[in-house]
Coordinates of C-alpha atoms in Angstrom, one line a residue:
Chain B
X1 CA -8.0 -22.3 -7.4
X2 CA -6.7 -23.6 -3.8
X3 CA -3.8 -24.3 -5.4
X4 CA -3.2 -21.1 -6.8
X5 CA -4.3 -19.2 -3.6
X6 CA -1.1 -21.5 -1.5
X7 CA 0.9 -20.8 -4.2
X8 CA 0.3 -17.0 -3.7
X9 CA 0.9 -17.1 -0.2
X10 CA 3.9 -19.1 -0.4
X11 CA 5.6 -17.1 -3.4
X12 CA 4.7 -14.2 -1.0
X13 CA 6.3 -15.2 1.9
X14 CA 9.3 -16.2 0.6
X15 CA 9.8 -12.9 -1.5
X16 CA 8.9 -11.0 2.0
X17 CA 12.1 -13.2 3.4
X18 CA 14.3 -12.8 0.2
X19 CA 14.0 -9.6 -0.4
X20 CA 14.2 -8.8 3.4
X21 CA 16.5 -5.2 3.0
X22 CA 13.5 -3.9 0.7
X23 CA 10.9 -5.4 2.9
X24 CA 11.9 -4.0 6.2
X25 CA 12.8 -0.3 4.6
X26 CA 9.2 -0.4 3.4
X27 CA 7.6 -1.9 6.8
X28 CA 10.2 1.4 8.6
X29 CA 8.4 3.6 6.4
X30 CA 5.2 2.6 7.1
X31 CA 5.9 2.1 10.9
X32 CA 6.7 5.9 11.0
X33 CA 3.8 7.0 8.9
X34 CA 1.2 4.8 11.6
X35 CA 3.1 6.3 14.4
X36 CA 2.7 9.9 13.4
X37 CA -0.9 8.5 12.7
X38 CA -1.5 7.0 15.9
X39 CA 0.4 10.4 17.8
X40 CA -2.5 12.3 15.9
X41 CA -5.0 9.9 17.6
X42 CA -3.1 10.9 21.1
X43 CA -3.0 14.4 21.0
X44 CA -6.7 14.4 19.8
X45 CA -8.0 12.4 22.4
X46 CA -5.6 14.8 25.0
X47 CA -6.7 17.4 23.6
X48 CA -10.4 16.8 23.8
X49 CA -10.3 15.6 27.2
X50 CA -8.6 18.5 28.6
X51 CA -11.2 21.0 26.9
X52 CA -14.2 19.0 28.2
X53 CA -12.5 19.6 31.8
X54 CA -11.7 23.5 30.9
X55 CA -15.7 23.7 30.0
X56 CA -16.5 21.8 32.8
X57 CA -15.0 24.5 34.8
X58 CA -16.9 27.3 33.4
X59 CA -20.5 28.4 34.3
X60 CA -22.8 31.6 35.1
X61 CA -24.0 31.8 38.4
X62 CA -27.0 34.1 39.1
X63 CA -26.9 35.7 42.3
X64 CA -30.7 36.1 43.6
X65 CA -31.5 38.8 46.5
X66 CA -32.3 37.5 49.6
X67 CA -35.7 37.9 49.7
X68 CA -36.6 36.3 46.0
X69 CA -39.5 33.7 46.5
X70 CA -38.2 30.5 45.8
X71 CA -40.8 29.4 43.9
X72 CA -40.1 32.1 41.2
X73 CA -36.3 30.8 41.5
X74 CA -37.8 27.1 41.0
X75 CA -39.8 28.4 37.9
X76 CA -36.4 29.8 36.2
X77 CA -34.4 26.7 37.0
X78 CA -37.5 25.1 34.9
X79 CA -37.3 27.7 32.5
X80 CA -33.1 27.4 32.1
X81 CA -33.1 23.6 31.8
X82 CA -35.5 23.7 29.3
X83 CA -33.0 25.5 27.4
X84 CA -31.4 23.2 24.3
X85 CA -27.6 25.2 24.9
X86 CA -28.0 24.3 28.8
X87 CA -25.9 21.2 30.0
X88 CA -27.3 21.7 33.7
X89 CA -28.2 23.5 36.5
X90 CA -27.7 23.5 40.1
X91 CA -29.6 25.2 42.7
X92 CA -27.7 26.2 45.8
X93 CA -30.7 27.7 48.4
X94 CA -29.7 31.1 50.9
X95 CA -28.8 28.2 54.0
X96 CA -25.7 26.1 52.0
X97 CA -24.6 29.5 50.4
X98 CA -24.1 30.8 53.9
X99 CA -22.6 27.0 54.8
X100 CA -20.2 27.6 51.7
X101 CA -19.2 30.9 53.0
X102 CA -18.5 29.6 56.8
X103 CA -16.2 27.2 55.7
X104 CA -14.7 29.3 53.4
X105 CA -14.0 32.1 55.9
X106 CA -13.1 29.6 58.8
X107 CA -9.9 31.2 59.9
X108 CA -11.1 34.8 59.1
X109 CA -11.9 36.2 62.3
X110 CA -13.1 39.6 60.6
X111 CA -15.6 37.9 58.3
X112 CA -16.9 35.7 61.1
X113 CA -17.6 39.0 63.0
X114 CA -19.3 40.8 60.6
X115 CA -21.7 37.6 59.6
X116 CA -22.4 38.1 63.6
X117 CA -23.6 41.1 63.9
X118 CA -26.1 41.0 60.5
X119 CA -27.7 38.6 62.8
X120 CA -29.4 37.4 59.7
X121 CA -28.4 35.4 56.2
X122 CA -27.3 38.2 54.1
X123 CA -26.5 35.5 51.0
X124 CA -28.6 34.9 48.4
X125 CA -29.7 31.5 46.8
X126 CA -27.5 30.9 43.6
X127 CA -27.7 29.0 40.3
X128 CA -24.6 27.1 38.8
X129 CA -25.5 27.2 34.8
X130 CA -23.3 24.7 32.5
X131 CA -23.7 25.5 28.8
X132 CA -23.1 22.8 26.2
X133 CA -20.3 24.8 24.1
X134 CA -18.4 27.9 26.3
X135 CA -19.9 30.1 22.9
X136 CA -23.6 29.3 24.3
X137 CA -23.3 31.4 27.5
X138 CA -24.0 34.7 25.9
X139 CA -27.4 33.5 24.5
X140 CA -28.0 32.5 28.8
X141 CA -27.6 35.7 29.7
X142 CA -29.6 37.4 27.3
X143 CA -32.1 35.1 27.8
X144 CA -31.9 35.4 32.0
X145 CA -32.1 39.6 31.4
X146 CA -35.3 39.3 29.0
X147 CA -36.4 36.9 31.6
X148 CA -35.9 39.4 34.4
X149 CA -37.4 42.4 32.7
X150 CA -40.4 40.2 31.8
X151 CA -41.4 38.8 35.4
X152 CA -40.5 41.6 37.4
X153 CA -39.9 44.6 36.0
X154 CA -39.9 46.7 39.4
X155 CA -38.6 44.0 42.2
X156 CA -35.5 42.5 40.8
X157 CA -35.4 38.9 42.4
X158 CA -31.5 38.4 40.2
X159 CA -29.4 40.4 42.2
X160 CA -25.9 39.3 39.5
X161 CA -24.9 37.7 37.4
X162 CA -21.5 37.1 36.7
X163 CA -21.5 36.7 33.1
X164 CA -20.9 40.1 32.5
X165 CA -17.3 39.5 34.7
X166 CA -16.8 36.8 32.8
X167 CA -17.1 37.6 29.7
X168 CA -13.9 38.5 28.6
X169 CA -12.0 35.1 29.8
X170 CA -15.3 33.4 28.3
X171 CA -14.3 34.9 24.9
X172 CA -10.7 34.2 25.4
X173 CA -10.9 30.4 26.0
X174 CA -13.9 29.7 23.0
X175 CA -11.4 31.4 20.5
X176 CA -8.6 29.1 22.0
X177 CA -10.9 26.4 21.7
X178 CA -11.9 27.0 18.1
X179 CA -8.0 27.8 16.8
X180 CA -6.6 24.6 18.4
X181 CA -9.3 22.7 16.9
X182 CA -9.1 24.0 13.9
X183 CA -5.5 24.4 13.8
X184 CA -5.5 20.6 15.0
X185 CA -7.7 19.6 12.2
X186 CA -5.0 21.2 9.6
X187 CA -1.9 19.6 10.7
X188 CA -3.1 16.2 11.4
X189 CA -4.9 16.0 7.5
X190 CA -1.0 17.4 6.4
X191 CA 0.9 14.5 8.4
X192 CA -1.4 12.7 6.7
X193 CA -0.5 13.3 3.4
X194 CA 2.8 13.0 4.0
X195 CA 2.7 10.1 5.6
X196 CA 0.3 8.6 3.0
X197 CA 2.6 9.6 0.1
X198 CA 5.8 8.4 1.8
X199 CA 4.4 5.3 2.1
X200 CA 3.1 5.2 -1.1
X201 CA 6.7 6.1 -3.1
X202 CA 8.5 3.7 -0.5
X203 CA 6.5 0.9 -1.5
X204 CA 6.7 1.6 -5.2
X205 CA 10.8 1.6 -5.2
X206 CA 10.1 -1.4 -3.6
X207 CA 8.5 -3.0 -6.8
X208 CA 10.2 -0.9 -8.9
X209 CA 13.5 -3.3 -7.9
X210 CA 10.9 -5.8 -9.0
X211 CA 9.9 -4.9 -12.4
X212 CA 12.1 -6.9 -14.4
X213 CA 11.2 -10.1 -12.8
X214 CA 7.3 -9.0 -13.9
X215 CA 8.5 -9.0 -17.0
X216 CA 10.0 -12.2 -16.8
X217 CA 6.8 -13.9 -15.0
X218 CA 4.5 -12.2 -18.1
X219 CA 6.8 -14.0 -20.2
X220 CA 6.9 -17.4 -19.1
X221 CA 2.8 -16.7 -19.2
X222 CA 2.1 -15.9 -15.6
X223 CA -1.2 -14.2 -15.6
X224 CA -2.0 -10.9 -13.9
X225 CA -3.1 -11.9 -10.5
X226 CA -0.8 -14.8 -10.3
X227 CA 1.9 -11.9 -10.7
X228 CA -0.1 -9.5 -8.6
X229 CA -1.1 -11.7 -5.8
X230 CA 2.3 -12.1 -4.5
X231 CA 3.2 -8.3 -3.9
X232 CA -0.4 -7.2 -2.9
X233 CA -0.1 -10.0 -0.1
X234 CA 3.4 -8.3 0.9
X235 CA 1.7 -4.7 1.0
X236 CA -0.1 -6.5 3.7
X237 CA 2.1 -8.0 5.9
X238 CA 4.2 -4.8 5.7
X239 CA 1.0 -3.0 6.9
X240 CA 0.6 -5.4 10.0
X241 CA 4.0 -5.6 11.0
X242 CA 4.5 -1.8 10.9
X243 CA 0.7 -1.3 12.9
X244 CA 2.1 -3.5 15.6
X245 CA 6.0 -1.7 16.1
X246 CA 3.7 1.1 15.9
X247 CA 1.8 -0.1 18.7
X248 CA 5.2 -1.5 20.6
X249 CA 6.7 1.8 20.3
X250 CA 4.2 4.1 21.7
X251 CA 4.6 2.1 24.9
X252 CA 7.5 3.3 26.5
X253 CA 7.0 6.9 24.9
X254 CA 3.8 7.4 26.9
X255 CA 5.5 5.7 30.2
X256 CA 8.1 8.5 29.6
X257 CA 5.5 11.3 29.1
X258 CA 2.6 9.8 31.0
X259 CA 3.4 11.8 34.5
X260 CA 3.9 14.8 32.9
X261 CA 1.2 15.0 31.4
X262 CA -1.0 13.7 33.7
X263 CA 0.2 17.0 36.1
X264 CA -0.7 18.9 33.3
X265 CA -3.6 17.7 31.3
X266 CA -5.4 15.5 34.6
X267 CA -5.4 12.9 31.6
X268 CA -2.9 9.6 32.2
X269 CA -3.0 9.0 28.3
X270 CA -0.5 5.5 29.3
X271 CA -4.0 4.1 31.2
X272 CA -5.7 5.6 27.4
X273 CA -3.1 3.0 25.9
X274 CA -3.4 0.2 27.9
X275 CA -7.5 0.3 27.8
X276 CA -7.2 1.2 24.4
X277 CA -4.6 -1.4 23.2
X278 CA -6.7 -3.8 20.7
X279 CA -8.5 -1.1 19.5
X280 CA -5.7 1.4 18.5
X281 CA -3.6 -1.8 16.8
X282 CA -7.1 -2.1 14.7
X283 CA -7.2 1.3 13.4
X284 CA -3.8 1.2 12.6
X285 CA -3.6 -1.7 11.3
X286 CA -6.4 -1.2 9.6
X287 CA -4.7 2.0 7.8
X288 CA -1.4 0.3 7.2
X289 CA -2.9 -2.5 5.2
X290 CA -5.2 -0.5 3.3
X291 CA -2.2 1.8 2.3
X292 CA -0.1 -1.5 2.1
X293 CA -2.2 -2.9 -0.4
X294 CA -3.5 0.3 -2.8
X295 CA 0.2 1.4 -2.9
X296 CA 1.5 -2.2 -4.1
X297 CA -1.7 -2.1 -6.5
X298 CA -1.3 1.0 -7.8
X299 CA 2.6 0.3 -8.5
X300 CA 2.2 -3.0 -10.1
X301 CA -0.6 -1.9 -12.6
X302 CA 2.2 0.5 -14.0
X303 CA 4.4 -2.9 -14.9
X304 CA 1.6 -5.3 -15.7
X305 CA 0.8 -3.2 -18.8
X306 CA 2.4 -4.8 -22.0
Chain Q
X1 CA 3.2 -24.1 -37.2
X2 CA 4.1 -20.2 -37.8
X3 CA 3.0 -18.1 -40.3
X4 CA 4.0 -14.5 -41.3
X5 CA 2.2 -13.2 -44.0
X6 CA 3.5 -9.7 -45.0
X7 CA 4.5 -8.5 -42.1
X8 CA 5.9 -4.7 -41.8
X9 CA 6.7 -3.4 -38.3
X10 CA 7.2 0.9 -38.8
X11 CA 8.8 2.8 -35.9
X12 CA 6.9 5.4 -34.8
X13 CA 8.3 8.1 -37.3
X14 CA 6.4 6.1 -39.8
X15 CA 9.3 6.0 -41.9
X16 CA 11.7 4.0 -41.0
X17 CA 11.1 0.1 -40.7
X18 CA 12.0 -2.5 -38.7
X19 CA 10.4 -5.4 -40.4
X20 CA 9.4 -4.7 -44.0
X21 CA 7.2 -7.4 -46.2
X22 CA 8.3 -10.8 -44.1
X23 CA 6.4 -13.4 -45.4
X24 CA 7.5 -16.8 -44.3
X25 CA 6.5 -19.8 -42.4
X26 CA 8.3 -22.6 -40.4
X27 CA 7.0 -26.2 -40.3
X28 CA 6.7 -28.4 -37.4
X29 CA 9.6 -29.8 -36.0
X30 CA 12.1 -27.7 -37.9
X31 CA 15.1 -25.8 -36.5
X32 CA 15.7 -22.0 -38.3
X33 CA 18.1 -19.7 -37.2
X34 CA 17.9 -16.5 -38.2
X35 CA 20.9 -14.8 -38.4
X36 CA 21.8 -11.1 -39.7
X37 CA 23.3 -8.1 -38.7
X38 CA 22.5 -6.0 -35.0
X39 CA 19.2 -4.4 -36.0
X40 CA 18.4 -6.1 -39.2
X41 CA 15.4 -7.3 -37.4
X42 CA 15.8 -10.7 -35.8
X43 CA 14.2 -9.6 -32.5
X44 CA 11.5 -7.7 -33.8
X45 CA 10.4 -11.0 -35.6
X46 CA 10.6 -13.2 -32.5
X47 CA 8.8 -10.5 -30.2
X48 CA 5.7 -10.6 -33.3
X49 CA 5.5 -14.1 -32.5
X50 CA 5.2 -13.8 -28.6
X51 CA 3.1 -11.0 -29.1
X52 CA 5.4 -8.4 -27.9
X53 CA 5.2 -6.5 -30.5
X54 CA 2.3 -5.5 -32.9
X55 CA 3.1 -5.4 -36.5
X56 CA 2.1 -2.1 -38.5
X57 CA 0.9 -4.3 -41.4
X58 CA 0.0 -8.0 -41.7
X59 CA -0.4 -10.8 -39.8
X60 CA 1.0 -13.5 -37.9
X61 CA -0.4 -17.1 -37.4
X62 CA 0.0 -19.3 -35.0
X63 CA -1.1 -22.8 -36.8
X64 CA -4.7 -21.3 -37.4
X65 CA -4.3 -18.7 -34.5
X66 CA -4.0 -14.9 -35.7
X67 CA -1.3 -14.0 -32.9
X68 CA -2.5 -10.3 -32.6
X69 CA -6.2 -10.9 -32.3
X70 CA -6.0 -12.9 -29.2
X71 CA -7.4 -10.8 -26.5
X72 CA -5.1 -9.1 -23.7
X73 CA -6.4 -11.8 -21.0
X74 CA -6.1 -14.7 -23.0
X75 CA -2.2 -13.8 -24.0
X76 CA -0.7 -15.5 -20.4
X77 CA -2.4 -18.4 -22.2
X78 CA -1.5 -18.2 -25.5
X79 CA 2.6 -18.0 -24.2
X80 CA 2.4 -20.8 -22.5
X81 CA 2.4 -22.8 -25.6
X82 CA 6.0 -21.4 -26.6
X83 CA 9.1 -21.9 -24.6
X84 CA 11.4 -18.6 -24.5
X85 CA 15.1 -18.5 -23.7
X86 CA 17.1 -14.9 -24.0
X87 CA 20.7 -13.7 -24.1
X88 CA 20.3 -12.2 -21.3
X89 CA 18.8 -15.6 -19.5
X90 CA 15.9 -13.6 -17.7
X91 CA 15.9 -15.8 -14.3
X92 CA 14.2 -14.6 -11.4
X93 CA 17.2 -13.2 -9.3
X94 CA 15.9 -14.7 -5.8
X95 CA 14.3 -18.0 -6.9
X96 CA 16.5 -21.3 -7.0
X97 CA 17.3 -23.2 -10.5
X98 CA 14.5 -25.2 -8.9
X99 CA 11.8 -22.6 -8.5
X100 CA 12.5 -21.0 -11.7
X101 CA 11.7 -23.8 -13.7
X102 CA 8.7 -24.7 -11.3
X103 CA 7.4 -20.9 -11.3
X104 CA 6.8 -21.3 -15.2
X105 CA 4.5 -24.9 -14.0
X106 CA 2.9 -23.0 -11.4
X107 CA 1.9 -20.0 -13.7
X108 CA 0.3 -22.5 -15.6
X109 CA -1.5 -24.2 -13.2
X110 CA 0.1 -28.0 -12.9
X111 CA -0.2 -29.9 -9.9
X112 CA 2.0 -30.3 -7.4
X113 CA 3.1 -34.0 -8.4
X114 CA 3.3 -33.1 -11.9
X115 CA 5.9 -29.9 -10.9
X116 CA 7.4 -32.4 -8.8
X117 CA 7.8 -34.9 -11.4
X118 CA 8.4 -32.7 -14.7
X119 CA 11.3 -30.4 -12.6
X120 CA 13.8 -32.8 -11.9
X121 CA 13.6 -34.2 -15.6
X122 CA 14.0 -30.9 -18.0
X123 CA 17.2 -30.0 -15.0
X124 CA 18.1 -33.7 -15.7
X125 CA 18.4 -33.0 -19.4
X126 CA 19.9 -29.9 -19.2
X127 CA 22.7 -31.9 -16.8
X128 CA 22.3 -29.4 -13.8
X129 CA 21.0 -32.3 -11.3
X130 CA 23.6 -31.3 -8.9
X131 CA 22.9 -27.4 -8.8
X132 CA 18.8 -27.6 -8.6
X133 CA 19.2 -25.4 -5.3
X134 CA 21.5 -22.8 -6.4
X135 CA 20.5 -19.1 -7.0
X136 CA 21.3 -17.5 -10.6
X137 CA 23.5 -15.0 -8.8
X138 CA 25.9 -18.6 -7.7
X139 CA 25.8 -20.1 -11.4
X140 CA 28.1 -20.0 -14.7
X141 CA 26.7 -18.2 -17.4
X142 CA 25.9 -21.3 -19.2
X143 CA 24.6 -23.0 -16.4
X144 CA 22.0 -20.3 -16.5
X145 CA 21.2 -20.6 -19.7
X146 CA 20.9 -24.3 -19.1
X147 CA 18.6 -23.7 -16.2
X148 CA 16.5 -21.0 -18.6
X149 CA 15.9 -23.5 -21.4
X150 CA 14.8 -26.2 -18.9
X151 CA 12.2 -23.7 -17.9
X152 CA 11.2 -22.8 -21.6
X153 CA 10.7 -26.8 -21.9
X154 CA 9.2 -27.9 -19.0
X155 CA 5.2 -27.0 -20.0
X156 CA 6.5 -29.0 -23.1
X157 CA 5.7 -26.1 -25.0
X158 CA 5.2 -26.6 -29.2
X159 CA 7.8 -24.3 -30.0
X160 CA 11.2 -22.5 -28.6
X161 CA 12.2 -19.2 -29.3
X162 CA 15.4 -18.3 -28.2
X163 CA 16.8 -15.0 -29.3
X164 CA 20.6 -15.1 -29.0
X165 CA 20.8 -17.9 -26.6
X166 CA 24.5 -18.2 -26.8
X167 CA 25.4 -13.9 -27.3
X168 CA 27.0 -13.8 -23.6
X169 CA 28.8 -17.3 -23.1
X170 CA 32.0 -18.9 -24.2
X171 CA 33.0 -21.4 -27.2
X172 CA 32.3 -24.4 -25.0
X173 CA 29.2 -22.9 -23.1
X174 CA 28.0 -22.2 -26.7
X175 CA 28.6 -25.6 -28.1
X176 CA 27.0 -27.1 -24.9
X177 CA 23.8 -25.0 -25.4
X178 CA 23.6 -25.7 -29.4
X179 CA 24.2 -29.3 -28.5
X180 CA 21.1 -29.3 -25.8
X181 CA 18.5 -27.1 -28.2
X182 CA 19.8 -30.0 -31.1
X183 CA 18.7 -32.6 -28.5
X184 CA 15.6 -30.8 -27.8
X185 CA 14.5 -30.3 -31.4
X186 CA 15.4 -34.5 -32.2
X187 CA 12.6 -34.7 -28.9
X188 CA 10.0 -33.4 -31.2
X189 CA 9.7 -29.4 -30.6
X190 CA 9.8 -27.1 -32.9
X191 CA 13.3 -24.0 -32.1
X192 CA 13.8 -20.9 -33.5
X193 CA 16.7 -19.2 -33.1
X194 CA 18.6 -15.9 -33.6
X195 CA 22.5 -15.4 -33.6
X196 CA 25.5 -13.9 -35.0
X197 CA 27.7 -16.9 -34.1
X198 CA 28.7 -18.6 -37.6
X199 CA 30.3 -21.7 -35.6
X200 CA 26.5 -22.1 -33.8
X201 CA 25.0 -22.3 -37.7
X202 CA 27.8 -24.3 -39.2
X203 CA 27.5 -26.9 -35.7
X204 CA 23.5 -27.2 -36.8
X205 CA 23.7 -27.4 -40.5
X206 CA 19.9 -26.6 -41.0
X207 CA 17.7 -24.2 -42.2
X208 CA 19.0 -20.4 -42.1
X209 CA 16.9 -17.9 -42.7
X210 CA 19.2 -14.1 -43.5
X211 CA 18.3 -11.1 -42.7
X212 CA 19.0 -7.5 -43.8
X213 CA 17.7 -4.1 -42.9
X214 CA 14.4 -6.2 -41.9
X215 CA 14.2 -7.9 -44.8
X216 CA 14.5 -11.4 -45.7
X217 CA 17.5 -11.8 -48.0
X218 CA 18.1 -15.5 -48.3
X219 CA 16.4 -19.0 -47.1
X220 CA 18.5 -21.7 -47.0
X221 CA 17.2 -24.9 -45.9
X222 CA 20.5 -26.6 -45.7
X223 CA 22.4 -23.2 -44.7
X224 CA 25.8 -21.7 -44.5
X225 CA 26.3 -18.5 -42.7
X226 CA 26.6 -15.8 -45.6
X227 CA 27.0 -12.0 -45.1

């Protein structure tokens, strides 16, 4: 059994060297499928990253008057974060608005005037509301409003809020969301495919040059996985050498595009690489030898039949 | 050793045959050539007994074995008791003379000292000693014939088929490779061969077996080569 098991190994290798024009056309092949692969896992990870920062950047703030108690603006914090769609909620009271609006204003002699003479705050407090998904902030404003009409029907304590003026570009970015996603989704499953069946018809030309001498090892009375062992064990190395020029090559594509879109995206996906290293050579070549193997399986049960 | 009893082999428009009726059976230690005309049936017959081919009707025995009852994952085993050669030599392009005749010991699991042992002597009595580490693609013709029989006798099989062994060399290839299947058959195995060559039969001068539109037409056991 040992025996047979070094005798595997060793047929293997030696056919991997022999045969060296086959072998390296099939570990190309496969090094370009795990690349597009890997891209996939790029733009994915880009992609995500930059929504989470676009949603980040979204919220509804509700504008209170100046004179709304602060204890019913405490109770509909309460209320909001006890939301499931709400991510959080920040309170900013009538003193920091009016901090905010100095600073904002410094070298506006006008505004600074006019704050003068109202010789009093004229801001409101304010509420920052983050949603979970941008689609989620519609269901916050309908629920503030019902709130509203609830508590105080006659005295109004929400003086805005800006949902309504936000709506539209609200709209605009989900549906961007949703089609990139989706439209993501779709072309990654066909590069897939392609890649996958490339692969799979490289690596059966391969054997195909190999089917006579499978007839010529049934002959002499090899059995099947004595015969089998050898090319399965080559679909393997071909799947780890082609993971790691994968791996090699991405490096100085993502130094090359790593500024750019950094400026961009505010995502340095070469720091994604480096950190990422071990595990992106595991998923590939973790891919490549599964493919590797199933496509030098598949194409060697065709020529193992009598 | 062999036995065919009756054995018809239809192709698949169920009319035409290319084995009809053979019944015969060759004794230990003997050497038959078959010999007949291209498609009279000679490979057919030698396929049947490697189990190749399936006969339409009958049977065929290998001493007490029935040949096409042995199971699909016992066959590796069962060929490993007969040595093959072909016209077209069958090597394994990128294996040495060497590892071609080792690759038929490894397949059936010898050990290491016994591959190293056994190689060297079937090359030795085929007389390619001084091109063990040569590819097929840098040998003669004959010298990879030579090298294929050494393979066929290595597992010192019981029997050797060898269909056409001599169809692609020259007079003096020939005569080299009837001379070392005459030595091999003195050793004690059993050969059975096909050809067309009437020198090859005359050289032998034993048992010829005719064939004709896959049927057996004559059985000579001291035979000439009659068409």
């Amino acid at each position: 059994m040992l025996t047979g098991i070094r005798r595997v190994f060793k047929s293997g290798l030696v056919g991997f060297w022999r045969s060296a024009y086959v072998s390296l056309a099939s570990v190309f092949v496969l090094t370009i499928s795990l690349f597009v692969i890997g891209a996939t896992m790029f733009l994915d990870q880009l992609l995500t990253v930059s929504l989470q920062t676009l949603q980040s950047k979204v919220d509804i703030n509700v504008y209170f008057v100046p004179e709304a108690p602060q204890e019913e603006i405490s109770r509909l914090q309460t209320a909001l974060e006890a939301l499931p769609d709400v991510e959080s909620v920040s309170f900013t009271s009538r003193e920091e608005s009016l901090e905010i609006y100095r600073e904002r204003n410094q070298g506006d002699e006008i505004a600074m005037q006019a704050l003068e003479e109202l010789n009093e705050n004229p801001l409101g407090a304010t509420l920052a509301i983050q949603a979970k998904e941008t689609s989620q902030y519609e269901q916050i404003a309908q629920f503030l409003e019902e709130q509203q009409a609830q508590e105080s029907p006659n005295a109004p304590v929400i003086d805005e809020v800006n949902y309504n003026r936000n709506r539209e570009s609200i709209d605009k970015l989900t549906s961007i969301i949703d089609a990139v996603e989706q439209a993501g989704f779709l072309i990654l499953v066909i590069l897939l495919l392609a890649s996958v069946l490339i692969t799979f018809n490289t690596i059966r030309l391969a054997i195909y040059t190999a089917r006579e001498e499978i007839s010529i090892m049934r002959l002499v009375g090899a059995g099947n996985m004595f015969i089998r062992g050898p090319f399965m064990l080559q679909g393997v190395m071909y799947g780890l050498l082609a993971a790691f020029l994968a791996v090699l090559l991405f490096y100085p594509l993502l130094l090359w595009l790593a500024p750019g879109t950094e400026a961009f995206f505010e995502f340095n996906l070469l720091d994604y690489y480096t950190a990422n290293i071990v595990y992106i050579f595991l998923v590939l070549a973790g891919i490549g030898i599964v493919l590797g193997l199933v496509s030098s399986a598949l194409a060697i049960a065709r020529y193992l039949r009598v | 050793m062999i036995y065919f009893d009756n054995v018809s082999k239809l192709y698949s428009d169920g009319r035409s045959a290319a084995l009809q009726e053979v019944t015969f059976q060759v004794a230990p230690n003997e050497f038959v050539s078959i010999v007949g005309h291209s498609g009279a049936g000679k490979t057919t017959l030698l396929k049947m007994i490697i189990a190749e081919d399936q006969p339409s009707h009958g049977k065929v025995f290998f001493e007490s074995l029935d040949v096409h009852q042995i199971p699909r994952a016992k066959l590796p085993h069962y060929r490993r008791k007969i040595g093959t050669v072909f016209q077209d030599f069958k090597l394994l392009p990128n294996k040495t003379a060497y590892e071609n005749v080792a690759f038929a010991m490894e397949a059936n699991g010898r050990s290491d000292e016994e591959i190293a042992e056994n190689v060297p002597q079937a090359l030795a009595l085929v007389d390619l000693e001084d091109k063990v580490w040569h590819f097929p693609h840098e040998l003669s013709g004959g010298e990879k014939q030579r090298v294929a029989i050494a393979r066929a006798i290595v597992n010192q099989p019981d029997i050797i088929i060898a269909d056409e062994p001599t169809g692609n060399l020259d007079p003096i290839a020939t005569y080299e490779i009837v001379q070392i299947l005459r030595k091999i058959n003195e050793l004690g195995t059993t050969v059975i061969m096909t050809t067309h060559n009437k020198g090859v039969i005359d050289e032998i001068d034993r048992r010829v077996i005719t064939m004709d539109n896959g049927k057996i037409v004559r059985d000579d056991t001291k035979g000439k080569y009659v068409l």
